[in-house]
Each structure stands twice: as structure tokens, then as C-alpha cells.
PDB file of C-alpha atoms in Angstrom:
ATOM      1  CA  ALA T   1      81.990  34.128  78.835  1.00 64.00           C
ATOM      2  CA  ARG T   2      84.433  36.227  76.865  1.00 77.00           C
ATOM      3  CA  LYS T   3      81.978  39.109  76.841  1.00 82.00           C
ATOM      4  CA  THR T   4      81.626  38.924  80.637  1.00 85.00           C
ATOM      5  CA  ILE T   5      85.410  38.915  81.148  1.00 82.00           C
ATOM      6  CA  CYS T   6      85.804  41.892  78.824  1.00 83.00           C
ATOM      7  CA  PHE T   7      83.005  43.735  80.632  1.00 82.00           C
ATOM      8  CA  SER T   8      84.431  43.048  84.105  1.00 84.00           C
ATOM      9  CA  LYS T   9      87.905  44.096  82.922  1.00 87.00           C
ATOM     10  CA  SER T  10      86.620  47.409  81.551  1.00 87.00           C
ATOM     11  CA  LEU T  11      84.612  47.893  84.750  1.00 86.00           C
ATOM     12  CA  LEU T  12      87.736  47.290  86.841  1.00 88.00           C
ATOM     13  CA  MET T  13      89.712  49.790  84.766  1.00 89.00           C
ATOM     14  CA  HIS T  14      86.838  52.265  85.125  1.00 88.00           C
ATOM     15  CA  ASP T  15      86.934  51.933  88.929  1.00 90.00           C
ATOM     16  CA  THR T  16      90.731  52.270  88.900  1.00 91.00           C
ATOM     17  CA  VAL T  17      90.597  55.456  86.830  1.00 90.00           C
ATOM     18  CA  ILE T  18      87.912  56.939  89.083  1.00 92.00           C
ATOM     19  CA  GLY T  19      89.911  55.946  92.176  1.00 90.00           C
ATOM     20  CA  LEU T  20      93.050  57.600  90.826  1.00 90.00           C
ATOM     21  CA  PHE T  21      91.072  60.698  89.875  1.00 89.00           C
ATOM     22  CA  ILE T  22      89.503  60.946  93.354  1.00 89.00           C
ATOM     23  CA  ASN T  23      92.854  60.377  95.073  1.00 87.00           C
ATOM     24  CA  ARG T  24      94.535  63.012  92.898  1.00 86.00           C
ATOM     25  CA  TYR T  25      91.670  65.447  93.516  1.00 83.00           C
ATOM     26  CA  GLU T  26      91.766  64.949  97.309  1.00 82.00           C
ATOM     27  CA  PHE T  27      95.571  65.152  97.294  1.00 80.00           C
ATOM     28  CA  GLY T  28      95.420  68.421  95.361  1.00 78.00           C
ATOM     29  CA  VAL T  29      92.832  69.839  97.782  1.00 73.00           C
ATOM     30  CA  ASN T  30      94.844  68.782 100.838  1.00 66.00           C
ATOM     31  CA  VAL T  31      97.988  70.382  99.424  1.00 61.00           C
TER      32      VAL T  31
END
């Protein structure tokens, strides 16, 4: 169970980082 929680947490952080990167990239392109 602990392994699953750790995996899902890292996956969530991965999605967050990608989301921030995409938002920053689009923002930079728009500006």
C-alpha cells in the first residue's frame, strides 16, 4: 500500500510539473 501511495504521489507531482511547464510555455508564446 505504501508503495502505491508513493507512486501515485510522484505521478501527481509529475503531472503538476508538466502542467506548470505547459502553462508557462503557452504563456510565453502568447506574450
